[in-house]
Coordinates of C-alpha atoms and ligand atoms in Angstrom, one line a residue:
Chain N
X1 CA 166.7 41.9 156.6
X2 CA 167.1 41.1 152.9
X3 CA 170.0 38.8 151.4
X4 CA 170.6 41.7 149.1
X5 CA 173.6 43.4 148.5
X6 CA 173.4 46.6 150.3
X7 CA 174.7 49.6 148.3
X8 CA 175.3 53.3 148.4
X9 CA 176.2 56.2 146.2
X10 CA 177.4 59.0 146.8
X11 CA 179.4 62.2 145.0
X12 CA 181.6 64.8 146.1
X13 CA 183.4 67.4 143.5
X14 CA 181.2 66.0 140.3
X15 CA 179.5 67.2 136.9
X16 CA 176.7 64.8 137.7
X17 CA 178.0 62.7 135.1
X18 CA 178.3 60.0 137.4
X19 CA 174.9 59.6 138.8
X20 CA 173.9 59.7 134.9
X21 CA 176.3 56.6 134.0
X22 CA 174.1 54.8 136.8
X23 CA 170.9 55.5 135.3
X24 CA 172.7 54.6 131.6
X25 CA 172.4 51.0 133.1
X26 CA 168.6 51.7 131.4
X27 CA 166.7 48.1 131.8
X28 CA 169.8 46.3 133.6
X29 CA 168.5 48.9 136.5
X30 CA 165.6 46.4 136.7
X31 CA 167.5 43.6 136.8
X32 CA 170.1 45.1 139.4
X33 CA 167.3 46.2 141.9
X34 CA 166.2 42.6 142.3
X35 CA 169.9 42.1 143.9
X36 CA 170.2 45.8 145.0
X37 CA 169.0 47.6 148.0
X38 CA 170.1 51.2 147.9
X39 CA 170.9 52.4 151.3
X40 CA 171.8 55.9 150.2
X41 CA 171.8 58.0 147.5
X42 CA 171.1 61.5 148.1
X43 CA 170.5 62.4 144.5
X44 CA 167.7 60.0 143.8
X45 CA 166.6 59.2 147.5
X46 CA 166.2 61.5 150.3
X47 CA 168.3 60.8 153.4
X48 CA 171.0 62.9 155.4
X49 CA 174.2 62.4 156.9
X50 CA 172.4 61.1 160.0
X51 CA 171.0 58.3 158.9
X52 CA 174.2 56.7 157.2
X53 CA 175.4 58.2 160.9
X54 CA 172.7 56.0 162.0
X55 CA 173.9 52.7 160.8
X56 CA 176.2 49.4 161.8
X57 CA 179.6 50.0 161.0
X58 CA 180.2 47.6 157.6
X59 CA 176.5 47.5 157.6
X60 CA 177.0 48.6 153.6
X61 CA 178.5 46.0 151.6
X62 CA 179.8 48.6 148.6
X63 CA 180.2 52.1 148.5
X64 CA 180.0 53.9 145.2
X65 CA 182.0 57.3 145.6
X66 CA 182.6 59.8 142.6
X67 CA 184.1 62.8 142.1
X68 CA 187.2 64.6 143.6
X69 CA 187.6 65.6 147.2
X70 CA 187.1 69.3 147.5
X71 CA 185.5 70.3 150.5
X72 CA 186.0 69.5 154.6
X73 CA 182.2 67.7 154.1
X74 CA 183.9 65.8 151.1
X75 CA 186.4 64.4 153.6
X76 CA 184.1 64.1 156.1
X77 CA 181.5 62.4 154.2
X78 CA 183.7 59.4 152.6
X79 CA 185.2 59.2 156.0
X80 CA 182.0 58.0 157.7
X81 CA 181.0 56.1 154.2
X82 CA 184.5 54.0 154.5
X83 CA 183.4 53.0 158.3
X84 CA 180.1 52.3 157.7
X85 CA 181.3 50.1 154.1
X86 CA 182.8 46.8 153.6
X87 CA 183.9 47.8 149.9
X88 CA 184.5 51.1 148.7
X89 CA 184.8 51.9 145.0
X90 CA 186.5 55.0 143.5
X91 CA 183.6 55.6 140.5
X92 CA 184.7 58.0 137.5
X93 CA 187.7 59.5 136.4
X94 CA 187.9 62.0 139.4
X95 CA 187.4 59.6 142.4
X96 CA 189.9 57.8 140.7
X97 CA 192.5 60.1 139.6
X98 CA 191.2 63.9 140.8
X99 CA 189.7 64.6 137.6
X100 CA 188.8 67.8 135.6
X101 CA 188.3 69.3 139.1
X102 CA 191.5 68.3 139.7
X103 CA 192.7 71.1 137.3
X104 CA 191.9 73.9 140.1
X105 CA 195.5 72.4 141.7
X106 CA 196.8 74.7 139.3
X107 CA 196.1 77.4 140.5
X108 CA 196.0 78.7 144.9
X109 CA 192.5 78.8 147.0
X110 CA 193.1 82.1 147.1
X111 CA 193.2 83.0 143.1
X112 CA 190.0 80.5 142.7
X113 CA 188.1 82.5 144.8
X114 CA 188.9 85.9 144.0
X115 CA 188.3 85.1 140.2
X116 CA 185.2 83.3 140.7
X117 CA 184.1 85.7 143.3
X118 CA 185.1 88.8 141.9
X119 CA 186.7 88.6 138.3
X120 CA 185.2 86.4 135.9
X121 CA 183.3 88.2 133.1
X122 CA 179.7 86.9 134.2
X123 CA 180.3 87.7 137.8
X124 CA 178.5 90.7 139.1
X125 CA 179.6 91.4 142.9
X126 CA 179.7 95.4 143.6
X127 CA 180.0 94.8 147.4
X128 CA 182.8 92.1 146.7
X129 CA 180.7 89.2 148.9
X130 CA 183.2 86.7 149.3
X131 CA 182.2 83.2 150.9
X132 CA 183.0 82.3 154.6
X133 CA 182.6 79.3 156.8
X134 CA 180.8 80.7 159.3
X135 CA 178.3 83.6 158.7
X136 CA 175.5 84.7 161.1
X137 CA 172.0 84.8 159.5
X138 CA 169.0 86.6 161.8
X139 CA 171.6 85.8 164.6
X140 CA 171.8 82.4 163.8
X141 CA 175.1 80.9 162.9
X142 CA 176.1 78.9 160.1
X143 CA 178.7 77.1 158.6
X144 CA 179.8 76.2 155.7
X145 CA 182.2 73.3 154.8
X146 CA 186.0 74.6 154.2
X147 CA 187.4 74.1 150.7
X148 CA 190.4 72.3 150.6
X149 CA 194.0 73.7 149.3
X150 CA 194.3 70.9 146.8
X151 CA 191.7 68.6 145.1
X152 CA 192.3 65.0 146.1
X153 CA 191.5 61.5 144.3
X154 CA 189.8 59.5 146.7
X155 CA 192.2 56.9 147.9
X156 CA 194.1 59.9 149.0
X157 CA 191.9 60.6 152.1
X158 CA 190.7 57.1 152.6
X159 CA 191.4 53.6 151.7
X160 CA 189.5 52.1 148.6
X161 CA 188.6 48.9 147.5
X162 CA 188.5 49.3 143.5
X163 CA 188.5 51.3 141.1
X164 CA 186.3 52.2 138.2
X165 CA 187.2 54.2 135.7
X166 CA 185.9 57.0 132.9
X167 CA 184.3 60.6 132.4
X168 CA 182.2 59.1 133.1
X169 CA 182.0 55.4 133.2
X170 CA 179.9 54.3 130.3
X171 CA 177.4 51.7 131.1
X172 CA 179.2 48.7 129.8
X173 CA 182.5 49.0 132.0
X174 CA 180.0 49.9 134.7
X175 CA 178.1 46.6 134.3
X176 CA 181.1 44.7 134.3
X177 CA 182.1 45.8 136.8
X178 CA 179.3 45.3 138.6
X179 CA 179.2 41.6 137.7
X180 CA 182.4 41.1 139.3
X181 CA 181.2 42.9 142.4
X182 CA 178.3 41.0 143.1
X183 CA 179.8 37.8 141.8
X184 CA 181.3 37.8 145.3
X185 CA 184.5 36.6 143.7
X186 CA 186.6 40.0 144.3
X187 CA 189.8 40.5 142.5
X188 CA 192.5 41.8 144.7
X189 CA 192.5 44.5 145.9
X190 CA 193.3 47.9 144.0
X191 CA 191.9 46.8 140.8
X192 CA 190.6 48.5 138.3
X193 CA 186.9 46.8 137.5
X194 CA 185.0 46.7 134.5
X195 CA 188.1 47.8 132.2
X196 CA 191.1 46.7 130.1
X197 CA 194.8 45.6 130.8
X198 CA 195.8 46.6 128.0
X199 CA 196.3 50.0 125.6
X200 CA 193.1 51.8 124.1
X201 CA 195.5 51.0 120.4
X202 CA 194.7 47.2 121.7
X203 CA 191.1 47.5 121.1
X204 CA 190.7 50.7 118.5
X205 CA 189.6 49.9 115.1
X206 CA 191.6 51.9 113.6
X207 CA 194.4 50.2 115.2
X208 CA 195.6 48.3 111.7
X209 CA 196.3 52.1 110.3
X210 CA 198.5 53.1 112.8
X211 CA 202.2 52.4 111.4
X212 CA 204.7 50.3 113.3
X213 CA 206.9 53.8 114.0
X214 CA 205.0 56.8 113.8
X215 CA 207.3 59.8 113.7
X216 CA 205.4 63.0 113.1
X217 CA 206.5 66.2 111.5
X218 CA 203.7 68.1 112.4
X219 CA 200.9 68.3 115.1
X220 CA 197.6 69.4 114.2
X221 CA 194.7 70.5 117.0
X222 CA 191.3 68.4 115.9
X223 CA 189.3 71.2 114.7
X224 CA 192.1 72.5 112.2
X225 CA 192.1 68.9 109.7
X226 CA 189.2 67.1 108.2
X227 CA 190.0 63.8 110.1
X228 CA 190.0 60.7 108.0
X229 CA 188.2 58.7 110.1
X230 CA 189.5 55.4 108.8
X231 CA 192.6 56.3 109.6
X232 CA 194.7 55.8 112.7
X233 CA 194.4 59.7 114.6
X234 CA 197.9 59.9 115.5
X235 CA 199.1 59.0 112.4
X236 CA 197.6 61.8 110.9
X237 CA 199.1 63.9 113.4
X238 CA 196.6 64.9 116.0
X239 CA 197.4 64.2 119.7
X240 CA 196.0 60.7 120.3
X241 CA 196.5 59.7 124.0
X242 CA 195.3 56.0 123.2
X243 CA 198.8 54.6 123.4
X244 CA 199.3 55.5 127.1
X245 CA 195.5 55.3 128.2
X246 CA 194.1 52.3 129.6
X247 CA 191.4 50.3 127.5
X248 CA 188.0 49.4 127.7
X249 CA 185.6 52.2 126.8
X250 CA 185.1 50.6 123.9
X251 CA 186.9 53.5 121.9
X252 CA 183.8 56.0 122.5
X253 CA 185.6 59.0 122.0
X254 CA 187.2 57.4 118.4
X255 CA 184.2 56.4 117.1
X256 CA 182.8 59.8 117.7
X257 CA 185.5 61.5 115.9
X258 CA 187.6 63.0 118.5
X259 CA 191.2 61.9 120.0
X260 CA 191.3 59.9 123.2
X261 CA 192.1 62.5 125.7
X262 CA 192.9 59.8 128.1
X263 CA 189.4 59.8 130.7
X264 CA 190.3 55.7 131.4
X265 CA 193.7 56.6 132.8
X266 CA 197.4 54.8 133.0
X267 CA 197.9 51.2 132.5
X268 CA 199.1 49.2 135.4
X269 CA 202.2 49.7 137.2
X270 CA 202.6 53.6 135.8
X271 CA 202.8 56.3 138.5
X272 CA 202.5 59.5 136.5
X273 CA 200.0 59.4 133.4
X274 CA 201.0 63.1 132.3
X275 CA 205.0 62.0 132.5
X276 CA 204.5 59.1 130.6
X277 CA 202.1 60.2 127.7
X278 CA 204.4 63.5 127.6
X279 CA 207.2 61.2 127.2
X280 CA 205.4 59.3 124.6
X281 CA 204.2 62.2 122.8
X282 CA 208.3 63.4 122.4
X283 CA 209.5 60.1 121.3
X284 CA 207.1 60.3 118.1
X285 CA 208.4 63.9 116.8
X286 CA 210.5 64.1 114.4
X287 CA 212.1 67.0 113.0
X288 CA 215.6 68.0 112.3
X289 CA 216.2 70.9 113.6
X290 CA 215.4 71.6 117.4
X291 CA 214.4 74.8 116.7
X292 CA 211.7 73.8 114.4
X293 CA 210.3 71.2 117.1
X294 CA 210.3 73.6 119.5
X295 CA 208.2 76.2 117.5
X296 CA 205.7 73.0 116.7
X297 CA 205.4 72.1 120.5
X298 CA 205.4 76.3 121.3
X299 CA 202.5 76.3 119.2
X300 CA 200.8 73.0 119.2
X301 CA 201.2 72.1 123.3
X302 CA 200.5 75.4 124.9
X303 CA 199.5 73.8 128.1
X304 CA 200.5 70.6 128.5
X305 CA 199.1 70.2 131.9
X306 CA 195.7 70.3 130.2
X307 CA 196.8 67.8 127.6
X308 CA 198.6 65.4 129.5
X309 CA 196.8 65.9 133.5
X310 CA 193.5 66.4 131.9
X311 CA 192.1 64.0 134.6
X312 CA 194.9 62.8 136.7
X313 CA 196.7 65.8 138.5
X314 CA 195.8 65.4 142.1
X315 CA 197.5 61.8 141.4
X316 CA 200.4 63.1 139.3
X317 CA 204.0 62.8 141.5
X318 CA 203.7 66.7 141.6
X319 CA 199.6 66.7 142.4
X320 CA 199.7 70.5 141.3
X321 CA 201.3 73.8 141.2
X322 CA 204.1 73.9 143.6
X323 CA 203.2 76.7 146.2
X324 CA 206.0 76.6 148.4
X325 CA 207.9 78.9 150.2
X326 CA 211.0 78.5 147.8
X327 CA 210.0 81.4 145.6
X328 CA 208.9 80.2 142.5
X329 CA 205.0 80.6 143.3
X330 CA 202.9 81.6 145.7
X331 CA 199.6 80.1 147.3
Chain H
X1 CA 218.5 79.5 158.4
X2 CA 219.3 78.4 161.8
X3 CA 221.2 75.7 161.2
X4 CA 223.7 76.8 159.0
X5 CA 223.3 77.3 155.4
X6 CA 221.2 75.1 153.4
X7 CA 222.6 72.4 151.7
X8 CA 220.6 71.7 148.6
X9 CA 220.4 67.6 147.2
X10 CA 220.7 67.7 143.6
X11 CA 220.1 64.3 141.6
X12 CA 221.9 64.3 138.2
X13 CA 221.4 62.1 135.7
X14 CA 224.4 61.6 133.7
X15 CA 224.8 59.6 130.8
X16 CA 227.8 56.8 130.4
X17 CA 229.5 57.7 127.5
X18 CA 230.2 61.6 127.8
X19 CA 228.8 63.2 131.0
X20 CA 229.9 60.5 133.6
X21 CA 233.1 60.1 132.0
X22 CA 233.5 63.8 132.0
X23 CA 232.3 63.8 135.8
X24 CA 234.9 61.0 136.2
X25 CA 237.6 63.1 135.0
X26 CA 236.9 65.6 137.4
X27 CA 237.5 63.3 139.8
X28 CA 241.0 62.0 138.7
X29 CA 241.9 65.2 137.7
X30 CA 241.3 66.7 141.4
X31 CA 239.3 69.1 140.1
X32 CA 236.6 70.5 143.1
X33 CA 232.8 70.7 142.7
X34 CA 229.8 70.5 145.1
X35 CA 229.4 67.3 147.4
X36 CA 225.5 68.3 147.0
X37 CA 225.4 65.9 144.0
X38 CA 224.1 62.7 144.0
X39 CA 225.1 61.2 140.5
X40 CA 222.8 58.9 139.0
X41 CA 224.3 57.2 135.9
X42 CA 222.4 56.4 133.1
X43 CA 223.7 54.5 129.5
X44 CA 222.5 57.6 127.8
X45 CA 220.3 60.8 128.1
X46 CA 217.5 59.5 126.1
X47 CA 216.8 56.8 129.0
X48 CA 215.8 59.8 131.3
X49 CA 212.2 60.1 131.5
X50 CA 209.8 62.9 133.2
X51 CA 208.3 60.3 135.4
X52 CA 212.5 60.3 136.7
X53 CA 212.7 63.6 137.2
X54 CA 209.0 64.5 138.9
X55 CA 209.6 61.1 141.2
X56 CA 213.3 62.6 142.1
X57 CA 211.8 66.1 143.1
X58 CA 208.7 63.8 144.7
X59 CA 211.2 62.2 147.0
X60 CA 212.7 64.7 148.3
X61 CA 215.6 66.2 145.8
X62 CA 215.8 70.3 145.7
X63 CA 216.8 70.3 142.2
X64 CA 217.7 68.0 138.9
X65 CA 220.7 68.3 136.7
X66 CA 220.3 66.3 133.4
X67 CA 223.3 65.6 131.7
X68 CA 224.2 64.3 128.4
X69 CA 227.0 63.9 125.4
X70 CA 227.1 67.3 123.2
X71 CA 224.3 67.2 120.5
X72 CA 225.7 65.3 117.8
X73 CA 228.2 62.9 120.4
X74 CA 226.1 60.9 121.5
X75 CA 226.8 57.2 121.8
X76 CA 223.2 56.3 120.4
X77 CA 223.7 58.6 118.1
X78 CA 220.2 60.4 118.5
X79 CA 219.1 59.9 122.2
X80 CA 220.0 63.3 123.1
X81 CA 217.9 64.7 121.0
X82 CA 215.3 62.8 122.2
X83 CA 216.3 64.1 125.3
X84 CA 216.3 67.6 124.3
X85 CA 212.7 67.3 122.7
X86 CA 211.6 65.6 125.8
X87 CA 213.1 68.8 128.0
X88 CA 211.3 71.6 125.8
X89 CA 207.8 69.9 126.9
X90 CA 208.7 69.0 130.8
X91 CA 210.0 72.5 130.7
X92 CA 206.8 73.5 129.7
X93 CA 204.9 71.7 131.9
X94 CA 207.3 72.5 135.2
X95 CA 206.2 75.9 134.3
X96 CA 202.8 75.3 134.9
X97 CA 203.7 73.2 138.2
X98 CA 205.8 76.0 139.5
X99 CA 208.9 73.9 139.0
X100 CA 210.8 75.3 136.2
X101 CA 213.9 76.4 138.2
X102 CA 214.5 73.0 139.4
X103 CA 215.5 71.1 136.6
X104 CA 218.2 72.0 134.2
X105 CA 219.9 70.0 131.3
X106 CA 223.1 70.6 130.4
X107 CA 225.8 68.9 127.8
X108 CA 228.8 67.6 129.3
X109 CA 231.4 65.9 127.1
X110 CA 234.2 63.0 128.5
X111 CA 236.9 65.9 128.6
X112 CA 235.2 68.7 129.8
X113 CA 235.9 67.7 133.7
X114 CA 236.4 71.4 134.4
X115 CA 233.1 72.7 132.7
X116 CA 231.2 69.9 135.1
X117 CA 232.8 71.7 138.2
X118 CA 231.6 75.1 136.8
X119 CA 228.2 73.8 135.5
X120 CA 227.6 71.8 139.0
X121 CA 228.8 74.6 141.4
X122 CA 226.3 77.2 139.2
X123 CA 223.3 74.9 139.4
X124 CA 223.9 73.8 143.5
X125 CA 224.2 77.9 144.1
X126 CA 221.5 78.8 142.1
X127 CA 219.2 75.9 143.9
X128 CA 220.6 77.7 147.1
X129 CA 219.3 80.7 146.7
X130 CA 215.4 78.9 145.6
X131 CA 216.0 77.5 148.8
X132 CA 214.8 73.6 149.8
X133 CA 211.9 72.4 148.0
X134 CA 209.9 69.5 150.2
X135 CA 207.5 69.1 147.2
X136 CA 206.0 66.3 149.0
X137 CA 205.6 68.2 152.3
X138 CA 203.7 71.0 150.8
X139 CA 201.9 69.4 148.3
X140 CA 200.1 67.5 151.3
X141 CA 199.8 69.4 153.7
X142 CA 196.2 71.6 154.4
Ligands
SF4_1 S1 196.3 56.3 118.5 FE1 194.1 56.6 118.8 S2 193.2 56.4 116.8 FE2 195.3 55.5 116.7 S3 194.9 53.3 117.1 FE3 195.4 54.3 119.1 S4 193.4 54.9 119.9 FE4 193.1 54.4 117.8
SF4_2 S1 188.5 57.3 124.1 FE1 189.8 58.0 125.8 S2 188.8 59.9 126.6 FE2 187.3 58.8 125.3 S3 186.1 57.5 126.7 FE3 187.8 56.2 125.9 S4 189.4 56.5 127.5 FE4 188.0 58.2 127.8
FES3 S1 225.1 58.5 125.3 FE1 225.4 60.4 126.1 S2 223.5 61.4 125.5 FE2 223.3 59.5 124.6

């Protein structure tokens, strides 16, 4: 046996984004394989459930999980990683907070399927073949993992450790956050590795601009102004989600020209991202007349699930569309 | 039902200065409304925020009255229309989340004990009929 850290990777409801920021880490790869063994990483390495099966329990001393929970071999999977890991780490926006998958809470199994099955415009499906967890094949049967009613962030199916966040992580907050893992001083437990305490505003250039009060009288979408870029986003009236979004991505989006759309998620101690920023986003309109505000937010915030929950419904208060049996809506 | 009719909990948020003086008066004045409220007083409409309302219908109320001084009356002198500005986008988003019947706002001045009893008794009937809610229970379960 080595003295090295013994590490594993693995991804559930992802873009593959993920598994890039890991391989962003460019030369510091080097550096990390000399205090890395990877135990299992079925992108880069090939090795089934069996042999994680296979091993000690706590036998891994981190677990790197991304993406959202949607599927029973999701659940299954991260189930056996938590035994088999001392440390498990929520990686990426949607292991931390559900994600863009996360989004599909909107809408029932049922509609997701039918659409993607049968509706959607590049879809061609004459004998309407919909998928089924078991099917028999030359009299052989197979299965197929379940999907789930909801999309879940990770720590709602199993305990975890830390947290990092981003869509995806970029390699800075992923090397910080790897220093403080294998530092082996650990910060208590729940953190969030590798990013800021404080507001994106803290660390934005562009910060100075941005007035002591901003009241706006107008919201514009980013593709109808020719953005100053010099000049605070928000103040110039496109939807900024810097103020309510945890810092320390270094302001990539900003610097590229576009809002924050809030990947890093809510500072500490805040249950409900989408509440708060939708609460922030009210308290800086300004108009006279109520009618005229609600034409602006009519027009401006026609779906402010997608605005505000962009990455963070599963871990909302409300975690999707209500599908009770109360009447409103139906799953 | 099998055990009798539903009894729906309704939180409501009602500011100091107007609405809870107005529920007040109610009260003194003997005037009957639901016992399905559960009054949560707040120094004015402007302090209630969405994370308030989504955590009330997360812990297990079936509906959410907000309540607040007439626009124009209130103590702050704008909060309400922050509060109003605030409603238009929650609206919005309860939409999406199924959840639009659940939470109303409603102006309710220190006097106007009687339209309290008619605005509470509407709201508690009309959660009746939407039946109980459980957000949390069927938001989890498979
Ligand atoms: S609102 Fe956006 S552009 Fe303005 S300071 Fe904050 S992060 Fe920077
Ligand atoms: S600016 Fe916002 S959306 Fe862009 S990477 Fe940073 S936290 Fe994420
Ligand atoms: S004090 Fe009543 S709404 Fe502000």
């Amino acid at each position: 046996m080595s003295d090295k850290v013994r590490v594993a990777l693995y991804w559930c409801a992802s873009c593959g984004g993920c598994e890039e920021a890991f391989v962003d880490l460019a030369e510091d790869l080097i550096k990390l394989a000399e205090k890395v063994e990877i135990v299992f990483w079925p992108v880069a390495i090939d090795m089934k459930k069996s042999d994680v099966e296979q091993l000690p329990d706590e036998s891994i001393d981190v677990s790197f999980i991304n993406g959202g929970i949607r599927l029973s071999e999701h659940e299954e999977m991260v189930k056996l990683l938590r035994r088999k890991s001392k440390v498990v780490v929520a990686f990426g926006s949607c292991a931390h907070l559900g994600g863009i998958p996360g989004l599909a809470n909107l809408y029932s199994k049922d509609e997701i399927l039918k659409y993607v099955y049968l509706e959607a415009p590049t879809v061609v499906n004459p004998e309407g073949t919909m998928p089924k967890e078991v099917v028999k094949v030359d009299g052989q049967e197979l299965e197929l993992p379940k999907v789930l009613r909801l999309v879940k962030a990770l720590d709602q199916v199993i305990d975890v450790d830390y947290y990092i966040p981003g869509c995806a992580p970029p390699p800075d907050v992923v090397k910080k956050a790897l220093d403080t893992l294998l530092s082996g001083k650990l910060p208590p437990k729940g953190s969030v590795l590798g990013a800021s305490s404080r507001s994106l505003c803290d660390e934005c250039d562009l910060n100075k601009t941005k007035p002591e009060k901003i009241l706006l009288k107008d919201l514009k979408r980013v593709h109808q102004v020719k953005l100053d870029l010099s000049k605070c986003y928000l103040a110039q009236g496109v939807l900024c989600l810097g103020p309510v979004t945890r810092g320390g991505c270094g302001t990539l989006c900003i610097k590229g020209g576009m809002p924050c759309t809030g990947c890093f998620g809510p500072l500490d101690n805040v249950k409900d991202y989408g509440a708060r920023a939708l609460s922030y986003l009210a308290s800086i309109l300004d108009y006279d007349d109520e009618a005229q505000a609600e034409k602006v937010i009519e027009e401006y915030v026609a779906d402010p699930a997608g605005w505000f929950y962009r990455y963070s419904l599963p871990k909302s208060l409300v975690r999707g569309r209500y599908q009770g049996s109360g009447g409103e809506a139906h799953g | 039902m099998s055990e009798g009719r539903f009894e729906p909990r309704v939180v409501v948020f009602a500011c100091n200065w107007c609405s809870y003086a107005g529920i007040d008066l109610a009260g003194t004045s003997r005037i009957k409304y639901p016992h399905n409220v559960r009054i949560v007083k707040v120094m004015c409409s402007g302090r209630v925020n969405p994370e308030m309302v989504l955590k009330a219908l997360a812990d297990g109320a079936d509906g959410v009255l907000i309540t607040g001084c007439h626009p124009g009356d209130c103590h702050y002198i704008s909060g309400n229309y922050k509060t109003m500005r605030r409603y238009f986008l929650l609206k919005k988003l309860l939409k999406q989340l199924g959840l639009e019947e659940r939470v109303r706002l409603e102006w309710i001045s220190a006097s106007e004990g009687e339209r309290w009893a008619r605005v509470a008794t509407d709201f508690v009937e009309h959660i009746r009929r939407l039946g109980p809610l459980r957000l949390k229970e069927v938001m989890s379960s498979e």
